[in-house]
XYZ file of C-alpha atoms in Angstrom:
390
model
C 116.633 99.401 48.616
C 118.094 101.240 51.570
C 121.069 99.835 52.791
C 123.355 99.990 55.897
C 125.811 98.060 57.665
C 124.214 97.700 61.028
C 120.467 98.231 61.583
C 119.502 98.336 65.261
C 115.681 97.635 66.083
C 114.615 99.942 68.996
C 115.893 103.575 70.052
C 116.051 102.738 73.668
C 118.973 103.104 75.976
C 120.565 99.919 74.621
C 119.956 100.639 70.896
C 121.341 104.269 71.217
C 124.408 103.057 73.369
C 125.128 100.406 70.382
C 124.540 102.849 67.783
C 126.736 105.442 68.758
C 129.501 102.616 69.507
C 129.068 101.122 65.931
C 128.900 104.732 64.220
C 132.249 105.773 65.790
C 133.998 102.394 64.265
C 132.922 103.936 61.052
C 129.945 101.590 60.522
C 126.876 102.923 58.750
C 124.187 102.539 61.167
C 120.302 102.879 61.112
C 118.146 102.954 64.203
C 114.403 101.973 63.595
C 111.788 102.335 66.117
C 107.881 102.241 65.794
C 107.443 105.045 68.400
C 107.390 108.812 67.594
C 110.124 109.617 69.884
C 113.175 107.995 70.946
C 113.952 106.707 74.541
C 110.643 106.964 76.037
C 111.481 104.725 78.908
C 114.685 107.210 79.843
C 112.481 109.937 80.184
C 110.264 108.715 82.624
C 112.612 106.546 84.524
C 113.546 107.408 88.298
C 110.508 110.014 88.600
C 111.862 111.790 85.710
C 115.241 112.080 87.022
C 116.967 108.457 85.684
C 118.773 106.312 87.705
C 121.401 105.921 85.015
C 123.704 103.297 87.077
C 125.238 102.886 90.380
C 128.497 103.371 91.955
C 128.982 99.374 92.474
C 127.925 97.044 90.009
C 128.703 93.438 89.627
C 127.210 90.213 87.996
C 125.681 89.546 91.578
C 123.348 92.687 90.953
C 121.581 90.802 88.225
C 119.135 87.516 87.647
C 119.569 85.199 84.748
C 119.497 81.646 84.122
C 123.416 81.877 83.658
C 124.685 84.395 86.421
C 128.009 84.298 85.033
C 126.865 85.670 81.432
C 126.660 89.703 82.506
C 130.441 89.307 83.649
C 132.051 89.913 80.330
C 129.842 93.005 79.171
C 129.857 94.743 82.534
C 133.642 94.228 82.426
C 134.232 95.842 78.901
C 132.064 98.833 79.539
C 131.612 99.826 83.436
C 129.752 101.675 85.506
C 132.771 104.191 85.782
C 132.755 104.244 81.888
C 129.191 105.601 81.726
C 129.683 107.967 84.842
C 132.848 109.528 82.610
C 130.709 109.935 79.507
C 128.070 111.521 81.777
C 130.781 113.986 83.172
C 132.058 114.741 79.573
C 128.865 116.064 78.514
C 128.609 117.993 81.621
C 125.459 116.447 83.290
C 125.192 117.216 86.970
C 124.103 114.121 88.835
C 123.235 112.969 92.599
C 124.378 110.040 94.676
C 121.124 108.280 96.608
C 120.767 105.867 98.867
C 122.302 102.452 97.966
C 124.749 104.015 95.668
C 122.253 105.058 93.180
C 123.183 107.836 90.601
C 120.336 110.151 89.496
C 120.323 113.311 87.106
C 120.259 116.280 89.217
C 117.806 117.936 87.025
C 116.166 115.742 84.402
C 116.053 112.668 82.801
C 116.195 114.196 79.087
C 119.759 115.283 80.029
C 120.772 111.368 79.522
C 118.767 111.329 76.095
C 120.103 114.289 74.873
C 123.720 112.819 75.486
C 122.677 109.758 73.684
C 121.277 111.530 70.781
C 124.542 113.800 70.699
C 126.614 110.770 70.624
C 124.784 109.381 67.921
C 124.615 112.506 65.789
C 128.507 112.806 66.332
C 128.917 109.117 65.117
C 126.683 109.541 62.065
C 124.035 107.519 63.068
C 120.439 107.721 60.866
C 117.615 107.515 63.517
C 114.232 106.679 61.766
C 111.585 106.936 64.011
C 107.711 106.004 63.259
C 109.289 103.018 61.426
C 107.441 99.446 62.280
C 109.305 96.816 61.227
C 107.059 94.361 59.352
C 109.175 91.201 58.288
C 112.824 89.802 58.510
C 114.800 87.548 56.256
C 118.118 86.265 56.476
C 119.777 86.844 53.161
C 122.946 86.317 51.550
C 124.947 86.868 54.756
C 122.848 89.537 55.638
C 119.437 90.600 56.444
C 116.589 92.224 54.608
C 114.131 94.081 56.779
C 110.441 95.037 55.448
C 109.483 98.483 57.126
C 106.776 100.844 57.008
C 109.321 103.057 55.392
C 110.399 100.385 52.718
C 112.859 97.611 52.834
C 116.127 97.999 54.257
C 119.369 95.457 53.867
C 121.959 95.241 56.262
C 125.161 93.103 57.151
C 124.250 93.367 60.992
C 120.993 93.315 62.830
C 120.673 94.191 66.374
C 117.490 93.769 68.271
C 117.034 96.343 71.356
C 113.466 96.173 71.517
C 113.231 95.960 75.127
C 110.865 93.904 77.591
C 107.158 93.785 78.169
C 107.044 96.266 80.901
C 105.256 99.600 80.550
C 102.718 98.659 77.946
C 101.684 102.368 77.623
C 105.147 103.047 75.851
C 104.062 100.381 73.495
C 106.144 97.569 74.980
C 105.820 94.321 73.021
C 107.375 90.967 72.684
C 108.405 91.527 69.214
C 112.337 90.793 70.077
C 111.207 87.420 71.407
C 109.247 86.667 68.271
C 112.406 87.598 66.368
C 114.368 85.102 68.518
C 111.563 82.450 67.662
C 111.689 82.920 64.226
C 115.487 82.157 64.034
C 114.860 79.171 66.477
C 116.610 80.729 69.517
C 115.418 79.530 72.785
C 113.376 82.251 74.990
C 113.027 82.170 79.088
C 109.308 82.767 79.469
C 109.022 86.482 80.509
C 107.074 87.711 83.577
C 106.994 91.180 85.448
C 109.735 92.011 87.828
C 110.551 95.093 90.112
C 106.765 95.176 90.465
C 104.170 95.626 93.471
C 102.592 92.577 95.074
C 99.046 92.352 95.671
C 97.295 90.524 98.364
C 94.049 88.698 99.085
C 90.844 90.666 99.509
C 90.833 90.130 103.329
C 94.344 91.511 103.639
C 93.099 94.581 101.411
C 89.793 94.958 103.673
C 92.245 95.087 106.605
C 95.061 97.208 105.625
C 93.887 99.340 102.484
C 92.830 101.827 105.012
C 96.694 102.410 105.543
C 97.293 103.148 101.775
C 99.876 105.688 101.542
C 101.669 104.699 104.864
C 105.490 103.660 104.165
C 108.032 102.025 106.960
C 111.273 100.471 106.887
C 111.751 96.650 106.855
C 113.766 93.766 105.992
C 111.831 91.766 103.344
C 112.965 88.166 102.526
C 111.956 85.307 100.242
C 113.574 82.177 99.925
C 117.525 83.161 100.133
C 117.295 86.995 99.156
C 116.451 89.835 101.741
C 116.360 93.707 100.970
C 116.231 96.365 103.616
C 114.558 99.401 102.304
C 111.178 101.326 102.408
C 107.567 99.417 102.176
C 104.623 100.951 101.001
C 100.966 99.877 101.777
C 98.578 100.403 98.342
C 95.222 99.838 98.157
C 95.837 96.386 96.841
C 99.065 95.129 98.690
C 102.439 96.123 98.964
C 105.016 98.350 96.901
C 108.249 100.309 97.565
C 111.608 99.667 97.115
C 111.987 96.636 99.336
C 108.778 94.896 97.686
C 109.970 95.674 93.886
C 113.472 94.238 94.657
C 112.035 90.962 96.243
C 109.212 90.786 93.377
C 112.058 89.339 91.271
C 112.574 86.357 93.526
C 109.034 85.739 94.560
C 106.913 83.035 92.820
C 103.033 82.561 93.200
C 102.240 80.629 96.293
C 105.595 81.765 98.226
C 105.387 83.588 101.299
C 107.317 86.867 101.915
C 108.544 87.862 105.071
C 109.057 91.196 106.687
C 111.161 92.049 109.771
C 109.758 95.478 111.102
C 112.712 95.641 113.685
C 115.614 94.187 111.746
C 118.957 94.319 113.778
C 117.109 94.496 117.308
C 117.398 92.531 120.013
C 113.737 92.495 120.232
C 112.800 89.833 122.644
C 114.818 91.436 125.347
C 113.428 94.856 124.466
C 109.822 93.740 124.862
C 110.438 91.677 127.877
C 111.880 94.933 129.458
C 108.595 96.843 128.332
C 106.573 94.211 129.851
C 108.314 94.675 133.370
C 108.274 98.376 132.884
C 104.341 98.503 132.205
C 104.708 101.133 129.454
C 102.301 101.174 126.809
C 103.338 98.676 123.611
C 101.373 101.267 121.274
C 103.822 104.052 122.295
C 106.859 101.943 122.199
C 106.008 100.624 118.634
C 105.841 104.330 117.404
C 109.165 104.932 117.759
C 109.939 102.294 114.776
C 106.570 102.207 112.712
C 104.113 104.910 111.490
C 101.292 105.364 114.251
C 98.365 104.161 111.912
C 100.291 101.216 111.218
C 101.035 100.084 114.767
C 97.372 100.929 115.772
C 96.133 98.663 112.919
C 98.450 95.876 113.616
C 97.681 95.769 117.186
C 94.257 95.654 116.932
C 94.443 92.871 114.113
C 96.533 90.679 116.312
C 94.388 91.495 119.544
C 97.593 92.580 121.550
C 97.280 94.360 124.774
C 98.510 97.887 125.016
C 100.551 96.853 128.266
C 102.522 93.635 128.151
C 102.332 92.892 132.075
C 99.554 90.408 131.798
C 101.146 88.421 129.254
C 103.607 85.163 130.133
C 106.972 85.893 128.727
C 106.452 83.190 125.967
C 103.784 85.299 124.536
C 105.908 88.316 124.680
C 108.186 86.243 122.513
C 105.777 85.535 120.202
C 104.839 89.069 119.990
C 108.558 89.686 119.048
C 108.611 86.945 116.475
C 105.611 88.148 114.764
C 107.542 92.011 114.611
C 110.568 90.608 113.495
C 109.089 87.714 110.712
C 105.594 89.072 109.628
C 104.861 86.211 107.141
C 102.380 87.159 104.130
C 101.343 85.104 101.142
C 100.747 87.834 98.272
C 98.290 86.611 95.449
C 99.829 87.903 92.178
C 102.197 90.746 91.144
C 100.444 93.991 89.938
C 101.262 92.704 86.220
C 103.428 94.499 83.260
C 101.441 97.833 83.555
C 103.239 98.499 87.196
C 106.485 96.618 86.234
C 109.877 98.557 85.953
C 111.258 95.661 84.031
C 110.457 91.961 82.843
C 112.430 88.934 83.697
C 113.065 86.464 81.258
C 113.913 86.938 77.390
C 116.351 85.368 75.022
C 118.093 82.622 76.391
C 121.825 83.771 77.120
C 122.728 79.960 76.230
C 122.211 81.073 72.520
C 124.374 84.179 72.633
C 128.095 84.927 73.028
C 128.566 86.822 76.364
C 131.546 88.731 74.592
C 129.885 90.118 71.392
C 125.866 89.386 72.362
C 125.901 87.878 69.038
C 123.483 84.485 68.312
C 125.947 81.921 67.917
C 123.737 79.981 65.545
C 122.771 83.179 63.537
C 125.902 85.141 62.615
C 125.090 88.888 62.270
C 122.305 88.795 64.550
C 122.615 90.431 68.193
C 120.414 90.922 71.249
C 120.769 93.531 73.700
C 119.240 95.248 76.739
C 116.088 93.820 78.305
C 115.299 91.729 75.731
C 117.990 89.564 76.881
C 117.563 86.864 79.657
C 119.285 89.393 82.330
C 117.547 91.531 84.746
C 118.995 93.888 87.069
C 118.019 94.746 90.702
C 116.651 98.238 91.405
C 119.110 100.881 91.664
C 120.470 101.664 88.333
C 121.578 98.256 87.103
C 119.260 97.814 84.451
C 120.332 100.796 82.544
C 124.186 99.879 83.159
C 123.022 96.302 81.302
C 121.627 98.439 78.510
C 125.049 100.654 78.432
C 127.134 97.616 78.972
C 125.261 95.252 76.075
C 124.755 97.981 73.732
C 128.636 98.703 73.909
C 129.344 95.059 73.570
C 127.486 94.404 70.308
C 128.190 97.981 68.880
C 132.068 96.642 69.333
C 131.321 93.941 67.162
C 128.263 94.482 65.122
């Protein structure tokens, strides 16, 4: 039987980070993955540029049933630590809006960096190795794999979430948690487009591809970023962000002129007799303004309207309320919410409190970051935490 000190299931961002960290401690580490190549999600992320972290990271950028859980890992291995690693490997990167850091050339730069670190740390990487069963035996674990049995002292589950099923995403990590009687927060798609009903699609679907800036709100959350109209509904950064807060049956509100004294501006437009459509074009795409005015049946000139009607128009522009029907599902989601309940894990080590030697890291845990490099940072931080103790 093959033996190692630490077996890691999942050769993604969190798994490779954990492997290198444990390997540098002198642990014999083996990473197993059923896919043919490692780090598939890194390679396609950020439009092929990999938004690998953010210049400002805190627990407030994460969703979890226990909002304080990420604090320990994020402090143990910070965004600055990962940026320093990127710079040591000579990887060039760019800062974009909202502090997001991307590879200047290609996401594969991050993959090569992680694989190099694993090589230097003496990690064994075993691809096309499906894990068929796990058993706790004598203070350790025995894995039945397609490459034969493997015995280890510590077992790290880094299998990711349900997003990107084309990349062979599965609920395998959650099934392992349930096997060991660990609680699981039911998963659902997040950072995902929202789909509208057929009537909305018929009216606005002709605008597919049109983008505009807006502040999108749901309950207590609000994100001010671009919104993209799709054939089935809405996407773009602001919608992906708010999707993590949205629940079926709830409304979302779009402020198309955030930060403006719109009532006063439209009342002045009424007095001037100028064109409403021409005025709207300064803040909205022309085609969108045309369809929006036609749907609400507003005249092109406001001088025939009462002041109360003008105020109503201002309210509609700054509080356009919509009721999405559903998300676009895991196939379009960047991540999944939910996962192994953090109440069952140590925030310091990521180890299951009731199962010594069993660790869960990355997206399989009920910690989900906002859009902007936060989920990769959670992979680095949680992987480092587990690799320090596994």
